[in-house]
Coordinates of C-alpha atoms (C1' of nucleotides) in Angstrom, one line a residue:
Chain P
M262 CA 0.0 0.0 0.0
E263 CA 1.0 3.6 -0.6
S264 CA 3.0 4.8 2.3
R265 CA 2.8 8.6 1.5
C266 CA -0.2 10.1 3.2
E267 CA -0.7 12.5 0.3
N268 CA -1.6 9.6 -1.9
C269 CA -3.3 7.3 0.6
I270 CA -6.9 6.6 -0.4
I271 CA -7.8 5.7 3.2
R272 CA -7.8 9.3 4.2
Q273 CA -10.8 10.0 1.9
F274 CA -12.9 8.4 4.6
N275 CA -11.8 10.5 7.5
S276 CA -11.1 14.0 8.7
L277 CA -7.6 14.0 7.2
R278 CA -9.0 14.8 3.8
A279 CA -9.4 18.4 4.9
M280 CA -5.6 18.7 5.3
S281 CA -3.6 20.7 2.9
K282 CA -0.8 19.2 0.8
E283 CA 1.9 20.6 3.1
E284 CA 0.1 19.4 6.2
L285 CA -0.2 16.0 4.8
K286 CA 3.5 16.0 4.0
Q287 CA 4.3 16.8 7.6
V288 CA 2.0 14.1 8.8
S289 CA 3.5 11.6 6.4
D290 CA 7.0 12.4 7.6
S291 CA 6.2 12.0 11.3
K292 CA 3.9 9.0 11.1
T293 CA 4.9 5.4 11.7
V294 CA 3.2 2.3 10.4
K295 CA 2.5 -0.4 12.9
T296 CA 1.3 -4.0 12.6
I297 CA -0.9 -5.3 15.3
K298 CA -1.8 -8.9 15.6
K299 CA -5.2 -10.2 16.4
G300 CA -5.9 -9.9 20.1
E301 CA -3.2 -7.3 20.7
P302 CA -4.0 -3.8 22.0
L303 CA -3.4 -0.6 20.2
F304 CA -3.9 1.1 23.5
Q305 CA -5.5 0.4 26.9
E306 CA -8.1 2.3 28.9
G307 CA -6.2 4.9 31.0
D308 CA -3.3 5.2 28.7
K309 CA -2.0 8.7 27.8
L310 CA -2.0 8.8 24.1
N311 CA 0.7 10.6 22.2
G312 CA -1.1 10.6 18.9
V313 CA -3.9 9.1 16.9
Y314 CA -4.2 5.8 15.0
C315 CA -5.5 5.7 11.5
V316 CA -6.7 2.3 10.5
R317 CA -5.5 1.0 7.2
N318 CA -6.5 -2.6 7.5
G319 CA -8.3 -4.9 9.9
V320 CA -10.9 -4.1 12.7
S321 CA -10.5 -2.9 16.2
K322 CA -12.9 -3.1 19.1
L323 CA -13.2 -0.1 21.4
S324 CA -14.2 -1.3 24.8
K325 CA -14.5 -0.2 28.4
L326 CA -14.2 -2.4 31.4
S327 CA -17.1 -2.3 33.8
S328 CA -16.8 -2.7 37.6
N329 CA -18.5 -6.1 37.2
G330 CA -15.5 -7.4 35.3
K331 CA -17.1 -7.4 31.9
D332 CA -16.0 -5.5 28.8
Q333 CA -18.6 -3.4 26.9
I334 CA -17.7 -2.8 23.3
V335 CA -18.7 0.7 22.4
K336 CA -17.7 0.7 18.8
L337 CA -16.0 -1.4 16.1
A338 CA -13.6 0.6 13.9
S339 CA -12.3 -0.4 10.5
K340 CA -10.5 1.0 7.5
G341 CA -10.3 4.7 7.4
E342 CA -11.4 5.4 11.0
V343 CA -9.2 7.5 13.3
L344 CA -8.8 6.3 16.9
G345 CA -7.7 8.3 19.9
Q346 CA -8.9 11.7 18.6
R347 CA -11.0 12.5 21.6
S348 CA -8.2 11.8 24.0
V349 CA -5.7 13.9 22.1
I350 CA -8.2 16.8 21.8
S351 CA -9.2 16.9 25.4
E352 CA -5.7 16.0 26.6
E353 CA -7.0 13.4 28.9
C354 CA -6.2 9.7 29.3
T355 CA -8.3 7.6 27.0
N356 CA -11.4 6.1 28.5
L357 CA -11.5 3.1 26.1
S358 CA -9.2 0.2 25.2
A359 CA -8.6 -0.5 21.5
I360 CA -7.9 -4.2 20.7
A361 CA -7.4 -5.8 17.3
V362 CA -10.2 -8.1 16.3
D363 CA -8.3 -9.0 13.1
D364 CA -4.6 -8.6 12.2
M365 CA -4.3 -4.9 11.7
E366 CA -2.2 -2.3 9.9
V367 CA -2.4 1.2 11.4
C368 CA -0.6 4.5 11.0
F369 CA 0.4 6.2 14.2
I370 CA 0.3 10.0 13.8
P371 CA 1.9 11.9 16.7
K372 CA -0.3 14.5 18.4
E373 CA 1.9 17.4 17.5
S374 CA 1.0 17.0 13.8
I375 CA -2.7 16.9 14.7
N376 CA -2.6 19.8 17.1
N377 CA -0.5 21.8 14.7
T378 CA -3.1 21.4 12.0
L379 CA -6.0 22.0 14.4
Q380 CA -4.5 25.4 15.2
K381 CA -3.8 26.4 11.6
N382 CA -6.5 24.9 9.5
P383 CA -10.1 25.7 10.5
N384 CA -11.4 23.4 7.8
F385 CA -9.7 20.5 9.4
T386 CA -11.0 21.5 12.8
M387 CA -14.6 21.7 11.4
E388 CA -14.2 18.4 9.8
V389 CA -13.1 16.8 13.0
L390 CA -16.0 18.5 14.7
R391 CA -18.5 17.1 12.3
H392 CA -17.1 13.6 12.8
M393 CA -17.4 13.9 16.5
A394 CA -21.0 15.3 16.2
H395 CA -21.8 12.2 14.2
D396 CA -20.2 9.9 16.7
L397 CA -22.1 11.6 19.5
K398 CA -25.4 11.0 17.7
E399 CA -24.6 7.4 17.3
A400 CA -23.7 7.1 20.9
D401 CA -27.2 8.5 21.8
D402 CA -28.8 5.9 19.6
V403 CA -26.8 3.1 21.4
I404 CA -27.9 4.4 24.8
V405 CA -31.6 4.3 23.7
N406 CA -31.3 0.9 22.1
I407 CA -29.5 -0.7 25.0
S408 CA -31.8 0.6 27.6
Q409 CA -35.2 0.2 25.9
K410 CA -34.8 -2.9 23.8
T411 CA -34.6 -6.6 24.8
V412 CA -31.5 -8.6 24.4
K413 CA -33.1 -10.5 21.5
Q414 CA -33.8 -7.2 19.7
R415 CA -30.3 -6.0 20.3
M416 CA -28.9 -9.2 19.0
A417 CA -30.9 -8.9 15.8
E418 CA -29.8 -5.3 15.5
A419 CA -26.1 -6.3 16.0
F420 CA -26.3 -8.7 13.1
L421 CA -27.8 -6.1 10.8
Y422 CA -25.2 -3.6 11.9
L423 CA -22.4 -6.0 11.1
K424 CA -23.9 -6.6 7.7
N425 CA -24.3 -2.9 6.9
N426 CA -21.0 -1.8 8.2
F427 CA -18.6 -4.7 7.3
G428 CA -20.5 -6.5 4.5
E429 CA -20.6 -10.1 3.5
D430 CA -18.1 -12.5 2.0
E431 CA -18.6 -14.4 -1.3
D432 CA -20.5 -17.2 0.6
G433 CA -23.0 -14.7 2.1
Y434 CA -21.5 -14.9 5.6
L435 CA -20.8 -11.7 7.6
A436 CA -17.4 -10.5 6.6
L437 CA -16.5 -9.6 10.1
T438 CA -16.3 -12.7 12.3
L439 CA -16.6 -12.2 16.0
S440 CA -16.4 -14.6 18.9
R441 CA -19.6 -15.3 20.8
E442 CA -18.0 -13.4 23.7
D443 CA -17.3 -10.3 21.5
I444 CA -20.9 -10.4 20.2
S445 CA -22.2 -10.6 23.8
N446 CA -20.0 -7.6 24.7
V447 CA -21.3 -5.6 21.8
V448 CA -24.9 -6.4 22.8
G449 CA -24.2 -6.0 26.5
T450 CA -25.4 -9.4 27.7
A451 CA -24.0 -12.7 29.1
T452 CA -22.2 -14.9 26.7
E453 CA -24.5 -17.8 27.4
S454 CA -27.5 -15.6 26.6
A455 CA -26.0 -14.5 23.3
I456 CA -25.3 -18.2 22.4
R457 CA -28.8 -19.2 23.2
I458 CA -30.3 -16.4 21.1
I459 CA -28.0 -17.4 18.2
S460 CA -29.3 -21.0 18.5
E461 CA -32.9 -19.7 18.5
F462 CA -32.3 -17.5 15.5
K463 CA -30.8 -20.5 13.7
K464 CA -33.8 -22.6 14.5
K465 CA -36.2 -19.9 13.3
G466 CA -34.3 -19.6 10.0
L467 CA -33.3 -15.9 10.6
I468 CA -29.6 -16.7 10.4
V469 CA -27.3 -19.5 9.4
A470 CA -24.0 -20.4 11.2
S471 CA -21.1 -22.6 10.4
G472 CA -18.5 -22.5 13.1
K473 CA -17.9 -18.9 13.9
K474 CA -19.2 -17.6 10.6
I475 CA -22.7 -16.2 10.7
G476 CA -24.8 -15.4 7.8
I477 CA -28.1 -13.4 7.6
K478 CA -30.9 -15.4 6.0
D479 CA -34.0 -13.4 6.7
E480 CA -33.2 -9.8 7.0
R481 CA -36.8 -8.7 6.9
K482 CA -37.7 -10.7 9.9
L483 CA -34.7 -9.6 11.8
L484 CA -35.7 -6.0 11.1
E485 CA -39.3 -6.7 12.3
L486 CA -37.8 -8.2 15.4
V487 CA -35.8 -5.0 16.1
E488 CA -38.8 -2.8 15.7
G489 CA -40.7 -5.0 18.1
F490 CA -43.2 -7.5 16.5
Chain V
M93 CA -30.5 39.4 34.4
E94 CA -28.0 41.0 32.1
S95 CA -29.4 40.9 28.5
R96 CA -26.1 41.8 26.7
C97 CA -24.1 38.6 25.9
E98 CA -20.9 40.5 26.5
N99 CA -21.7 40.8 30.1
C100 CA -23.6 37.6 30.7
I101 CA -21.9 35.4 33.3
I102 CA -23.6 32.3 32.0
R103 CA -21.3 32.1 29.1
Q104 CA -18.3 31.5 31.3
F105 CA -19.6 28.0 31.6
N106 CA -19.8 27.2 27.9
S107 CA -18.0 27.5 24.6
L108 CA -19.2 31.1 24.1
R109 CA -16.4 32.3 26.3
A110 CA -14.0 31.8 23.4
M111 CA -15.8 34.4 21.4
S112 CA -14.4 37.8 20.8
K113 CA -16.0 41.1 21.8
E114 CA -17.3 41.8 18.3
E115 CA -18.6 38.3 17.9
L116 CA -20.4 38.4 21.1
K117 CA -21.9 41.7 20.1
Q118 CA -23.2 40.1 16.9
V119 CA -24.7 37.2 18.9
S120 CA -26.2 39.6 21.3
D121 CA -27.9 41.5 18.6
S122 CA -29.3 38.5 16.9
K123 CA -30.4 36.5 19.9
T124 CA -33.9 36.3 21.4
V125 CA -34.8 35.5 25.0
K126 CA -37.5 32.9 25.4
T127 CA -39.4 31.7 28.4
I128 CA -40.5 28.1 28.5
K129 CA -42.9 26.7 31.0
K130 CA -42.5 23.4 32.8
G131 CA -43.4 20.6 30.5
E132 CA -43.1 22.6 27.3
P133 CA -40.6 21.6 24.6
L134 CA -37.7 23.7 23.3
F135 CA -37.6 21.5 20.4
Q136 CA -38.7 18.0 19.4
E137 CA -36.9 15.0 17.9
G138 CA -36.7 15.4 14.2
D139 CA -37.0 19.2 14.2
K140 CA -34.7 21.2 12.0
L141 CA -33.0 23.6 14.3
N142 CA -32.2 27.1 13.1
G143 CA -30.0 27.9 16.0
V144 CA -28.8 26.9 19.4
Y145 CA -30.3 27.4 22.9
C146 CA -28.3 28.7 25.8
V147 CA -29.8 27.9 29.1
R148 CA -30.0 30.8 31.5
N149 CA -32.3 29.3 34.1
G150 CA -34.1 26.0 34.7
V151 CA -33.4 22.5 33.6
S152 CA -34.2 20.7 30.4
K153 CA -34.3 16.9 29.7
L154 CA -32.9 15.7 26.4
S155 CA -34.7 12.5 25.5
K156 CA -35.3 10.2 22.6
L157 CA -38.4 8.1 21.9
S158 CA -37.8 4.4 21.6
S159 CA -39.9 2.1 19.4
N160 CA -41.4 0.6 22.5
G161 CA -43.0 3.9 23.2
K162 CA -40.8 5.0 26.1
D163 CA -38.6 8.0 26.4
Q164 CA -35.0 7.6 27.3
I165 CA -33.5 10.6 28.9
V166 CA -29.9 11.0 27.6
K167 CA -28.9 14.1 29.5
L168 CA -30.2 16.8 31.8
A169 CA -29.0 20.3 30.9
S170 CA -29.0 23.3 33.2
K171 CA -27.6 26.8 33.5
G172 CA -24.8 27.5 31.1
E173 CA -25.3 24.6 28.8
V174 CA -25.8 25.0 25.1
L175 CA -28.4 22.8 23.4
G176 CA -28.7 22.0 19.7
Q177 CA -25.0 22.5 18.8
R178 CA -24.7 19.0 17.3
S179 CA -27.6 19.4 15.0
V180 CA -26.5 22.9 13.8
I181 CA -22.9 21.6 13.2
S182 CA -23.8 18.5 11.3
E183 CA -26.8 20.3 9.6
E184 CA -29.0 17.4 10.4
C185 CA -32.4 17.3 12.1
T186 CA -32.0 16.9 15.8
N187 CA -32.1 13.3 17.2
L188 CA -33.3 14.4 20.6
S189 CA -36.2 16.3 22.2
A190 CA -35.6 19.0 24.7
I191 CA -38.4 19.5 27.3
A192 CA -38.4 21.8 30.2
V193 CA -38.3 20.1 33.6
D194 CA -38.6 23.5 35.3
D195 CA -39.7 26.8 34.1
M196 CA -36.9 27.9 31.9
E197 CA -35.3 31.0 30.5
V198 CA -33.2 30.5 27.4
C199 CA -31.4 32.5 24.7
F200 CA -32.0 31.4 21.2
I201 CA -29.0 32.2 19.0
P202 CA -29.5 31.8 15.2
K203 CA -27.2 29.4 13.5
E204 CA -25.8 32.1 11.3
S205 CA -24.1 33.7 14.2
I206 CA -22.6 30.4 15.3
N207 CA -21.5 29.2 11.8
N208 CA -20.0 32.6 11.2
T209 CA -17.9 32.4 14.3
L210 CA -17.0 28.8 13.6
Q211 CA -15.5 29.9 10.3
K212 CA -13.6 32.8 11.6
N213 CA -12.5 32.0 15.1
P214 CA -10.5 28.8 15.4
N215 CA -10.4 29.2 19.2
F216 CA -14.1 29.0 19.3
T217 CA -14.2 25.9 17.1
M218 CA -11.6 24.2 19.3
E219 CA -13.6 25.1 22.4
V220 CA -16.7 23.6 20.9
L221 CA -14.7 20.6 19.9
R222 CA -13.4 20.1 23.4
H223 CA -16.9 20.3 24.8
M224 CA -18.1 17.7 22.3
A225 CA -15.2 15.4 23.1
H226 CA -16.2 15.6 26.7
D227 CA -19.9 14.9 25.9
L228 CA -18.8 11.9 23.9
K229 CA -16.8 10.5 26.8
E230 CA -19.7 10.9 29.1
A231 CA -21.9 9.1 26.6
D232 CA -19.5 6.2 26.5
D233 CA -19.8 6.0 30.3
V234 CA -23.5 6.0 30.2
I235 CA -23.5 3.1 27.7
V236 CA -21.3 1.0 29.9
N237 CA -23.3 1.8 33.0
I238 CA -26.6 1.1 31.5
S239 CA -25.6 -2.2 29.9
Q240 CA -23.4 -3.6 32.7
K241 CA -25.1 -2.5 35.9
T242 CA -28.4 -3.5 37.5
V243 CA -31.3 -1.2 37.8
K244 CA -30.7 -0.9 41.5
Q245 CA -27.1 0.2 40.8
R246 CA -28.2 2.7 38.2
M247 CA -30.8 4.1 40.5
A248 CA -28.2 4.7 43.2
E249 CA -25.9 6.3 40.6
A250 CA -28.7 8.6 39.4
F251 CA -29.3 10.0 42.8
L252 CA -25.6 10.6 43.3
Y253 CA -25.5 12.2 39.8
L254 CA -28.4 14.5 40.8
K255 CA -26.7 15.6 43.9
N256 CA -23.3 16.2 42.3
N257 CA -24.7 18.1 39.3
F258 CA -27.7 20.0 40.7
G259 CA -26.9 20.1 44.4
E260 CA -29.2 20.2 47.5
D261 CA -31.5 22.7 48.9
E262 CA -31.4 24.1 52.4
D263 CA -33.2 21.1 53.8
G264 CA -30.8 18.6 52.3
Y265 CA -33.2 17.5 49.6
L266 CA -32.0 17.2 46.0
A267 CA -32.4 20.6 44.3
L268 CA -33.7 19.1 41.1
T269 CA -37.0 17.4 41.7
L270 CA -38.0 14.9 39.1
S271 CA -41.2 12.9 38.7
R272 CA -40.9 9.1 39.3
E273 CA -41.5 8.7 35.6
D274 CA -38.6 11.0 34.7
I275 CA -36.3 9.2 37.1
S276 CA -37.2 5.9 35.4
N277 CA -36.5 7.4 32.0
V278 CA -33.1 8.5 33.1
V279 CA -32.3 5.1 34.5
G280 CA -33.9 3.2 31.7
T281 CA -36.4 1.1 33.6
A282 CA -40.1 0.8 34.2
T283 CA -41.7 3.4 36.4
E284 CA -43.0 0.8 38.8
S285 CA -39.5 -0.6 39.2
A286 CA -38.1 2.8 39.9
I287 CA -40.8 3.4 42.6
R288 CA -40.1 0.0 44.2
I289 CA -36.4 0.7 44.4
I290 CA -37.1 4.1 45.9
S291 CA -39.2 2.4 48.6
E292 CA -36.5 -0.1 49.2
F293 CA -33.8 2.6 49.5
K294 CA -36.1 4.5 51.9
K295 CA -36.5 1.4 54.1
K296 CA -32.8 0.8 54.1
G297 CA -32.1 4.4 55.1
L298 CA -30.2 5.2 52.0
I299 CA -32.5 8.1 51.1
V300 CA -35.4 10.0 52.6
A301 CA -38.4 11.2 50.6
S302 CA -41.1 13.6 51.3
G303 CA -43.5 13.8 48.4
K304 CA -41.5 14.3 45.3
K305 CA -38.5 15.6 47.1
I306 CA -35.8 13.1 47.7
G307 CA -32.8 13.5 49.9
I308 CA -29.6 11.5 50.1
K309 CA -29.1 10.1 53.6
D310 CA -26.3 7.6 53.2
E311 CA -24.0 8.6 50.3
R312 CA -21.4 6.1 51.3
K313 CA -23.7 3.1 51.0
L314 CA -25.1 4.3 47.8
L315 CA -21.6 4.5 46.4
E316 CA -20.8 1.0 47.5
L317 CA -24.0 -0.2 45.9
V318 CA -23.0 1.4 42.6
E319 CA -19.6 -0.3 42.7
G320 CA -21.3 -3.6 43.4
F321 CA -21.3 -4.7 47.0
Chain O
dT174 C1' -63.5 23.6 50.1
dC175 C1' -64.2 19.9 47.4
dC176 C1' -63.7 17.4 43.5
dC177 C1' -61.0 15.5 39.8
dT178 C1' -57.2 14.0 37.6
dA179 C1' -52.5 12.7 37.5
dA180 C1' -49.1 10.7 40.0
dA181 C1' -47.4 7.5 43.4
dC182 C1' -47.7 3.2 45.2
dT183 C1' -48.4 -2.0 46.0
dG184 C1' -49.3 -6.8 45.0
dA185 C1' -49.4 -10.8 42.0
dC186 C1' -47.6 -12.8 38.3
dA187 C1' -45.1 -13.7 33.8
dT188 C1' -41.1 -13.1 31.4
dT189 C1' -36.5 -12.2 30.7
dT190 C1' -32.0 -12.6 31.8
dG191 C1' -28.0 -14.1 34.4
dT192 C1' -25.4 -17.8 36.8
dC193 C1' -23.5 -22.2 37.5
dA194 C1' -22.5 -26.6 36.1
dT195 C1' -21.2 -29.6 32.6
dA196 C1' -20.4 -31.5 28.2
dG197 C1' -19.1 -31.3 23.5
dT198 C1' -16.2 -29.1 19.8
dA199 C1' -12.5 -26.5 17.7
dT200 C1' -7.8 -24.8 17.8
dT201 C1' -3.2 -24.4 19.0
dC202 C1' 1.1 -25.8 20.2
dC203 C1' 4.6 -29.1 21.0
Chain X
dG94 C1' -0.9 -36.8 16.2
dG95 C1' -2.3 -35.8 20.6
dA96 C1' -2.7 -33.3 24.7
dA97 C1' -3.9 -28.9 26.5
dT98 C1' -6.6 -25.0 26.1
dA99 C1' -10.1 -22.0 24.7
dC100 C1' -14.5 -21.6 22.7
dT101 C1' -19.3 -23.1 21.9
dA102 C1' -23.4 -25.2 23.5
dT103 C1' -27.2 -26.7 26.6
dG104 C1' -29.9 -27.6 30.9
dA105 C1' -31.5 -26.3 35.3
dC106 C1' -32.3 -23.0 38.3
dA107 C1' -32.3 -18.3 40.6
dA108 C1' -32.7 -13.6 40.4
dA109 C1' -34.0 -9.4 38.2
dT110 C1' -37.2 -6.9 35.8
dG111 C1' -41.5 -5.8 33.4
dT112 C1' -46.6 -5.9 33.1
dC113 C1' -51.2 -5.6 34.6
dA114 C1' -54.5 -4.5 37.8
dG115 C1' -56.0 -2.0 41.4
dT116 C1' -55.6 1.3 45.5
dT117 C1' -54.1 5.4 47.6
dT118 C1' -52.4 10.0 47.7
dA119 C1' -51.5 14.7 46.4
dG120 C1' -52.1 18.9 44.0
dG121 C1' -54.6 22.2 41.0
dG122 C1' -58.6 24.3 39.5
dA123 C1' -63.9 25.3 39.7

DNA sequence: TCCCTAAACTGACATTTGTCATAGTATTCC
DNA sequence: GGAATACTATGACAAATGTCAGTTTAGGGA
């Protein structure tokens, strides 16, 4: 893949597209490319981040540990997403852990480059602001879903989310394969409950599963379930 | 209260403090002061907002209707907070309703003033960005709490939140009085469940209640409950 | 003041969800 | 290839929570 930020297509998907040629050059010169293996962390809850991570390949789960010892996955980030922005902007330790769900390739961009551009390029700042506004809206939706919907509804929604955001492979299975435990941590339920609901969905013909791979069979009915029928 | 934004103390608490004298003058000239009675809406979910609302007095609940017909309260906003920013920035319809919990006094600032300043004053943009980063972090915390804690724990947390954010009156009761239904909508549970837990807390001496007014009696035990003992 | 309505409350019950125990099934690593 | 380990699955049960139905209480007009 192209290693010069100026030519990197990835940035078309994130706030970096608002950077000028010179700014991108600076970012390009200061960035480092990192490879993270499945299961390894990009950063951990409480870490002080010295920069942001731009995802080139693979998927990362952003999660937070609850006092009951369970992780709650707040977001799944893939190609083009920038992680750690919030922490860098507010100059606080990060409140989330980022762990690779796949093997990943990311660019680490030191915070100086980001802060520098934030000060000089209002377009960039606005772009970051717009992204954050969007994330906040999504977070509100998650709050409402998680508090007002049943586990079954949230499971159905999770599968539809996975399809819409990560797509399907050639055999019609969800492209992103998560462990049952990760699924339960996205949905916010016990692993056993998640497994039981998967079994139920299989029996009812809503999904198919072969090993870890899950495929959506009856999207319409899943949608109806989410809406509460 | 002072009607010129330049002299308004309220703005010390929000992003408007990053505005210049001239910008504040423009805001002041274009703003309108509105009085909203208890129970009335500032705006409703799905509305297209033509500006933001700066709270001078009173409290507003920001809520979203779920498909099961219940409202989930996502945030309680009081003096100094600015509502509708996100919608104005992303130029989308608002995803939340804002309804007065108290009688309120707010300033409506047309979006032109805001957008104008966003374009010209990078400090202001950064300030808004920082606020939004903070809100996003809080939203993450809410997600984790609501999904990983029991209703009882969340109730305890809600009372502590009300004390810390809105304080107590001279008699030691929580300054912000919410109906049982509103409390249940903050916590994300059935009204009956909320009432039952309030009764239980009263019996156990964690809180006292006289009519709608609730007072915290044993903060330590409430905290322990939240942390899971 | 009294009524009337909305809110607060309580009980009984059904349902959902979590927990523990245990067994089967993949996967990895030597 | 085979043991060790992690993940998936299922049953049985307990606990938490929601729902429905009905009663009591409080507050705001006429």
